[in-house]
mmCIF file of C-alpha atoms in Angstrom:
data_model
loop_
_atom_site.group_PDB
_atom_site.id
_atom_site.type_symbol
_atom_site.label_atom_id
_atom_site.label_comp_id
_atom_site.label_asym_id
_atom_site.label_seq_id
_atom_site.Cartn_x
_atom_site.Cartn_y
_atom_site.Cartn_z
ATOM 1 C CA LEU A 1 140.771 95.787 98.231
ATOM 2 C CA ASP A 2 140.975 92.798 95.908
ATOM 3 C CA ALA A 3 140.621 89.651 97.989
ATOM 4 C CA THR A 4 139.004 87.244 95.556
ATOM 5 C CA ARG A 5 139.160 83.586 96.616
ATOM 6 C CA LEU A 6 140.440 84.632 100.017
ATOM 7 C CA GLU A 7 140.513 81.873 102.650
ATOM 8 C CA VAL A 8 140.496 82.983 106.294
ATOM 9 C CA GLY A 9 140.340 80.669 109.286
ATOM 10 C CA GLN A 10 138.937 83.329 111.630
ATOM 11 C CA ALA A 11 137.250 86.681 110.984
ATOM 12 C CA VAL A 12 137.647 89.547 108.531
ATOM 13 C CA ARG A 13 137.341 93.002 110.111
ATOM 14 C CA LEU A 14 137.318 96.240 108.156
ATOM 15 C CA ASP A 15 135.864 98.342 110.964
ATOM 16 C CA GLY A 16 136.089 102.083 110.347
ATOM 17 C CA ALA A 17 137.726 101.706 106.934
ATOM 18 C CA THR A 18 137.006 103.964 103.961
ATOM 19 C CA LEU A 19 137.368 102.371 100.531
ATOM 20 C CA ARG A 20 136.577 104.147 97.273
ATOM 21 C CA THR A 21 137.099 103.295 93.643
ATOM 22 C CA SER A 22 135.514 103.723 90.213
ATOM 23 C CA GLY A 23 134.976 101.600 87.154
ATOM 24 C CA ASP A 24 134.604 97.826 86.955
ATOM 25 C CA ALA A 25 136.652 97.011 90.041
ATOM 26 C CA ALA A 26 134.755 96.830 93.342
ATOM 27 C CA ALA A 27 135.856 98.870 96.331
ATOM 28 C CA VAL A 28 135.929 95.588 98.266
ATOM 29 C CA ASP A 29 136.065 92.381 96.241
ATOM 30 C CA LEU A 30 135.524 89.220 98.291
ATOM 31 C CA ARG A 31 134.246 87.129 95.433
ATOM 32 C CA SER A 32 134.415 83.378 96.142
ATOM 33 C CA ALA A 33 136.016 84.040 99.540
ATOM 34 C CA ARG A 34 135.691 81.532 102.382
ATOM 35 C CA ILE A 35 135.594 83.078 105.852
ATOM 36 C CA ALA A 36 135.364 80.741 108.816
ATOM 37 C CA GLY A 37 134.391 83.514 111.246
ATOM 38 C CA ASP A 38 132.517 86.810 110.953
ATOM 39 C CA LEU A 39 132.705 89.463 108.275
ATOM 40 C CA GLU A 40 132.632 92.732 110.215
ATOM 41 C CA LEU A 41 132.084 96.021 108.394
ATOM 42 C CA ARG A 42 131.264 98.232 111.378
ATOM 43 C CA HIS A 43 131.177 101.945 110.483
ATOM 44 C CA THR A 44 132.825 101.142 107.162
ATOM 45 C CA THR A 45 132.350 103.449 104.173
ATOM 46 C CA MET A 46 132.466 102.236 100.569
ATOM 47 C CA ALA A 47 131.830 103.945 97.255
ATOM 48 C CA ASN A 48 131.963 103.078 93.576
ATOM 49 C CA PRO A 49 129.484 105.361 91.784
ATOM 50 C CA GLY A 50 127.676 103.447 89.066
ATOM 51 C CA GLY A 51 129.483 100.216 89.938
ATOM 52 C CA ILE A 52 129.871 97.643 92.698
ATOM 53 C CA ALA A 53 130.998 98.876 96.094
ATOM 54 C CA LEU A 54 131.013 95.455 97.810
ATOM 55 C CA ARG A 55 131.288 92.274 95.766
ATOM 56 C CA LEU A 56 130.562 89.225 97.897
ATOM 57 C CA ASN A 57 129.042 86.915 95.341
ATOM 58 C CA THR A 58 129.686 83.146 95.560
ATOM 59 C CA ALA A 59 131.330 83.710 98.948
ATOM 60 C CA THR A 60 130.846 81.750 102.167
ATOM 61 C CA VAL A 61 130.765 83.413 105.581
ATOM 62 C CA GLU A 62 130.267 80.788 108.242
ATOM 63 C CA GLY A 63 129.698 83.358 110.969
ATOM 64 C CA ARG A 64 127.863 86.668 110.839
ATOM 65 C CA ALA A 65 127.947 89.262 108.074
ATOM 66 C CA ILE A 66 127.724 92.483 110.089
ATOM 67 C CA LEU A 67 126.684 95.258 107.704
ATOM 68 C CA SER A 68 124.331 97.166 110.001
ATOM 69 C CA THR A 69 126.545 100.283 110.128
ATOM 70 C CA LEU A 70 127.979 99.985 106.620
ATOM 71 C CA ALA A 71 127.578 103.147 104.528
ATOM 72 C CA VAL A 72 127.531 102.834 100.731
ATOM 73 C CA ASP A 73 127.978 106.354 99.359
ATOM 74 C CA GLY A 74 127.830 105.260 95.739
ATOM 75 C CA GLY A 75 127.244 102.051 93.831
ATOM 76 C CA GLY A 76 125.693 98.833 95.020
ATOM 77 C CA LEU A 77 126.142 95.487 96.731
ATOM 78 C CA ASP A 78 126.606 92.214 94.886
ATOM 79 C CA LEU A 79 125.688 89.343 97.225
ATOM 80 C CA ARG A 80 124.565 86.849 94.606
ATOM 81 C CA ASP A 81 124.921 83.135 95.344
ATOM 82 C CA SER A 82 126.632 83.776 98.665
ATOM 83 C CA ALA A 83 125.951 81.973 101.934
ATOM 84 C CA VAL A 84 126.223 83.654 105.327
ATOM 85 C CA GLY A 85 125.516 82.251 108.750
ATOM 86 C CA ALA A 86 123.505 85.298 109.837
ATOM 87 C CA LEU A 87 122.893 88.628 108.140
ATOM 88 C CA TYR A 88 122.936 91.780 110.241
ATOM 89 C CA ASP A 89 122.271 94.815 108.076
ATOM 90 C CA ASP A 90 120.357 98.068 107.895
ATOM 91 C CA PRO A 91 118.365 98.119 104.632
ATOM 92 C CA VAL A 92 117.230 101.697 105.243
ATOM 93 C CA GLY A 93 120.484 103.445 106.129
ATOM 94 C CA MET A 94 123.027 101.328 104.287
ATOM 95 C CA LEU A 95 122.514 102.669 100.757
ATOM 96 C CA ARG A 96 123.037 106.416 101.133
ATOM 97 C CA ARG A 97 122.189 107.422 97.562
ATOM 98 C CA ASP A 98 119.022 106.977 95.532
ATOM 99 C CA ASP A 99 120.902 105.140 92.773
ATOM 100 C CA GLY A 100 122.171 102.480 95.179
ATOM 101 C CA PHE A 101 121.200 98.927 94.298
ATOM 102 C CA VAL A 102 121.528 95.364 95.553
ATOM 103 C CA GLN A 103 121.943 92.067 93.728
ATOM 104 C CA LEU A 104 120.593 89.316 95.955
ATOM 105 C CA SER A 105 119.660 86.345 93.773
ATOM 106 C CA GLY A 106 120.929 83.177 95.428
ATOM 107 C CA LEU A 107 121.831 84.781 98.781
ATOM 108 C CA THR A 108 121.082 82.440 101.696
ATOM 109 C CA TYR A 109 121.211 83.060 105.447
ATOM 110 C CA ARG A 110 119.823 81.685 108.683
ATOM 111 C CA GLY A 111 117.052 83.387 110.614
ATOM 112 C CA VAL A 112 115.387 86.742 110.018
ATOM 113 C CA PRO A 113 117.985 89.238 108.735
ATOM 114 C CA GLY A 114 118.643 92.682 110.142
ATOM 115 C CA HIS A 115 118.283 93.895 113.690
ATOM 116 C CA PRO A 116 115.097 94.090 115.827
ATOM 117 C CA GLY A 117 114.299 97.592 114.568
ATOM 118 C CA VAL A 118 114.069 96.524 110.914
ATOM 119 C CA SER A 119 110.455 96.098 109.789
ATOM 120 C CA VAL A 120 109.133 93.967 106.960
ATOM 121 C CA ARG A 121 108.390 97.191 105.097
ATOM 122 C CA ASP A 122 112.078 98.135 105.292
ATOM 123 C CA ARG A 123 113.118 94.745 103.977
ATOM 124 C CA LEU A 124 110.695 94.959 101.057
ATOM 125 C CA ALA A 125 112.044 98.395 100.136
ATOM 126 C CA TRP A 126 115.514 96.816 100.119
ATOM 127 C CA LEU A 127 114.390 93.998 97.804
ATOM 128 C CA ASP A 128 112.791 96.580 95.544
ATOM 129 C CA ARG A 129 116.263 97.992 94.868
ATOM 130 C CA MET A 130 117.180 94.910 92.835
ATOM 131 C CA PRO A 131 117.797 95.975 89.206
ATOM 132 C CA SER A 132 115.746 93.043 87.892
ATOM 133 C CA TYR A 133 113.135 90.673 89.262
ATOM 134 C CA ALA A 134 114.326 87.562 91.095
ATOM 135 C CA ALA A 135 112.054 85.245 93.049
ATOM 136 C CA GLN A 136 114.614 83.593 95.346
ATOM 137 C CA PRO A 137 115.345 86.615 97.590
ATOM 138 C CA TYR A 138 111.631 86.970 98.345
ATOM 139 C CA ARG A 139 111.246 83.247 99.003
ATOM 140 C CA GLN A 140 114.294 83.229 101.268
ATOM 141 C CA LEU A 141 112.948 86.147 103.311
ATOM 142 C CA ALA A 142 109.439 84.665 103.505
ATOM 143 C CA ALA A 143 110.869 81.351 104.734
ATOM 144 C CA ALA A 144 112.849 83.226 107.403
ATOM 145 C CA TYR A 145 109.733 85.005 108.680
ATOM 146 C CA GLN A 146 107.696 81.817 108.551
ATOM 147 C CA GLY A 147 110.384 79.916 110.442
ATOM 148 C CA ALA A 148 110.233 82.568 113.164
ATOM 149 C CA GLY A 149 106.453 82.231 113.398
ATOM 150 C CA HIS A 150 105.618 85.526 111.656
ATOM 151 C CA GLU A 151 102.986 84.286 109.215
ATOM 152 C CA ASP A 152 101.567 87.719 108.352
ATOM 153 C CA GLU A 153 105.008 89.094 107.488
ATOM 154 C CA ALA A 154 105.753 86.042 105.344
ATOM 155 C CA ARG A 155 102.480 86.578 103.454
ATOM 156 C CA ARG A 156 103.330 90.246 102.858
ATOM 157 C CA VAL A 157 106.682 89.252 101.389
ATOM 158 C CA LEU A 158 105.094 86.744 99.009
ATOM 159 C CA VAL A 159 102.512 89.309 97.875
ATOM 160 C CA ALA A 160 105.315 91.827 97.283
ATOM 161 C CA GLN A 161 107.101 89.218 95.186
ATOM 162 C CA GLN A 162 104.096 88.944 92.891
ATOM 163 C CA GLN A 163 103.816 92.738 92.681
ATOM 164 C CA HIS A 164 107.477 92.955 91.644
ATOM 165 C CA LEU A 165 106.891 90.204 89.080
ATOM 166 C CA HIS A 166 103.903 92.128 87.709
ATOM 167 C CA ARG A 167 106.184 94.970 86.588
ATOM 168 C CA SER A 168 108.144 92.575 84.374
ATOM 169 C CA LEU A 169 105.098 91.159 82.565
ATOM 170 C CA ALA A 170 103.390 92.454 79.433
ATOM 171 C CA GLY A 171 100.207 92.066 77.418
ATOM 172 C CA TRP A 172 97.463 89.652 78.366
ATOM 173 C CA THR A 173 99.674 87.923 80.955
ATOM 174 C CA ARG A 174 100.128 91.222 82.783
ATOM 175 C CA LEU A 175 96.360 91.900 82.764
ATOM 176 C CA ARG A 176 95.510 88.405 83.990
ATOM 177 C CA HIS A 177 98.133 88.651 86.712
ATOM 178 C CA ARG A 178 96.732 92.032 87.751
ATOM 179 C CA LEU A 179 93.178 90.669 88.015
ATOM 180 C CA PHE A 180 94.446 87.738 90.071
ATOM 181 C CA GLY A 181 96.061 90.215 92.453
ATOM 182 C CA LEU A 182 93.019 92.441 92.774
ATOM 183 C CA THR A 183 90.633 89.570 93.412
ATOM 184 C CA LEU A 184 92.525 86.960 95.451
ATOM 185 C CA GLN A 185 95.756 88.812 96.350
ATOM 186 C CA TYR A 186 97.669 86.280 94.215
ATOM 187 C CA GLY A 187 96.162 83.388 96.172
ATOM 188 C CA TYR A 188 97.422 84.557 99.569
ATOM 189 C CA GLN A 189 94.034 85.971 100.636
ATOM 190 C CA PRO A 190 91.553 83.117 99.943
ATOM 191 C CA ALA A 191 88.921 84.792 102.127
ATOM 192 C CA ARG A 192 88.456 87.301 99.315
ATOM 193 C CA ALA A 193 86.869 84.532 97.222
ATOM 194 C CA VAL A 194 84.135 84.107 99.841
ATOM 195 C CA ALA A 195 83.539 87.859 99.932
ATOM 196 C CA LEU A 196 83.306 88.054 96.141
ATOM 197 C CA LEU A 197 80.894 85.125 96.031
ATOM 198 C CA ALA A 198 78.711 86.786 98.652
ATOM 199 C CA ALA A 199 78.737 90.034 96.645
ATOM 200 C CA VAL A 200 77.689 88.234 93.450
ATOM 201 C CA LEU A 201 74.896 86.453 95.311
ATOM 202 C CA ALA A 202 73.681 89.745 96.800
ATOM 203 C CA VAL A 203 73.603 91.383 93.363
ATOM 204 C CA ALA A 204 71.718 88.412 91.919
ATOM 205 C CA VAL A 205 69.104 88.559 94.698
ATOM 206 C CA ALA A 206 68.722 92.325 94.257
ATOM 207 C CA LEU A 207 68.181 91.954 90.519
ATOM 208 C CA PHE A 208 65.622 89.173 91.050
ATOM 209 C CA LEU A 209 63.673 91.186 93.616
ATOM 210 C CA GLY A 210 63.787 94.215 91.360
ATOM 211 C CA LEU A 211 61.912 92.473 88.552
ATOM 212 C CA SER A 212 58.289 93.559 88.673
ATOM 213 C CA ALA A 213 56.955 90.270 87.308
ATOM 214 C CA GLY A 214 59.410 88.046 89.043
ATOM 215 C CA THR A 215 60.300 85.124 86.815
ATOM 216 C CA SER A 216 56.766 84.265 85.659
ATOM 217 C CA THR A 217 55.924 84.443 81.949
ATOM 218 C CA PRO A 218 52.369 84.334 80.549
ATOM 219 C CA PRO A 219 51.629 81.260 78.382
ATOM 220 C CA GLY A 220 52.648 81.773 74.767
ATOM 221 C CA ASP A 221 54.968 84.699 75.498
ATOM 222 C CA GLU A 222 58.709 84.612 74.991
ATOM 223 C CA CYS A 223 60.775 84.105 78.140
ATOM 224 C CA PRO A 224 62.710 87.182 79.289
ATOM 225 C CA ALA A 225 66.439 87.245 78.699
ATOM 226 C CA VAL A 226 67.130 86.920 82.420
ATOM 227 C CA ASP A 227 65.193 83.641 82.509
ATOM 228 C CA ARG A 228 67.011 82.235 79.487
ATOM 229 C CA ILE A 229 70.381 83.152 80.994
ATOM 230 C CA GLY A 230 69.347 81.709 84.342
ATOM 231 C CA LEU A 231 68.243 78.448 82.717
ATOM 232 C CA ALA A 232 71.542 78.158 80.865
ATOM 233 C CA VAL A 233 73.526 78.755 84.052
ATOM 234 C CA ASP A 234 71.386 76.340 86.025
ATOM 235 C CA SER A 235 71.831 73.638 83.377
ATOM 236 C CA ALA A 236 75.595 74.155 83.019
ATOM 237 C CA ILE A 237 76.559 74.453 86.678
ATOM 238 C CA PRO A 238 75.716 71.526 89.001
#
């Protein structure tokens, strides 16, 4: 179904349809379409193995995009740079094959997507099916959760974004990013800094108490290394 640049004043319904193709053409191509109502794909089946099953990039759906019972038996979804009023989908059951993928960079929607049974873990697994890293889909989802008052879910999404980014880094940048994640959870768990500081202080106290002579040095003797290091730290840090 090639419906590029389609303009519809009401809704588009492909309920119960089966559309299959192969090659560069999408099974359903709604690129740059403008739909004033809903886009309903209830119990619709699409397939384009190795290609795009549904191409909806740069499209505008003023109503709802109902994809919750859509079955993609091969290929992926291209929703880049599209705007939908509300997104109803099933990130777990929609892509029926392991090689299914989604392209989501630039997709915008209102509210938390999916239906009430979709968890944040399901949504993150969906975002992980993007062929390459993109920050915007994570930020969009985090803003949706935050707008609904789900602060913990929003934080999980932002941490997952950094974990996805980590896989695209290399060398020293990758190592530094990894350490930042292990210590402060990429800045989204500041309480870890307090815990680490308390652990360092506890180790320092244990080492000090474990010294048999404390920090005293007989006159004329050389100061122990621990005292010299302690003096340097005390002089350098206010």
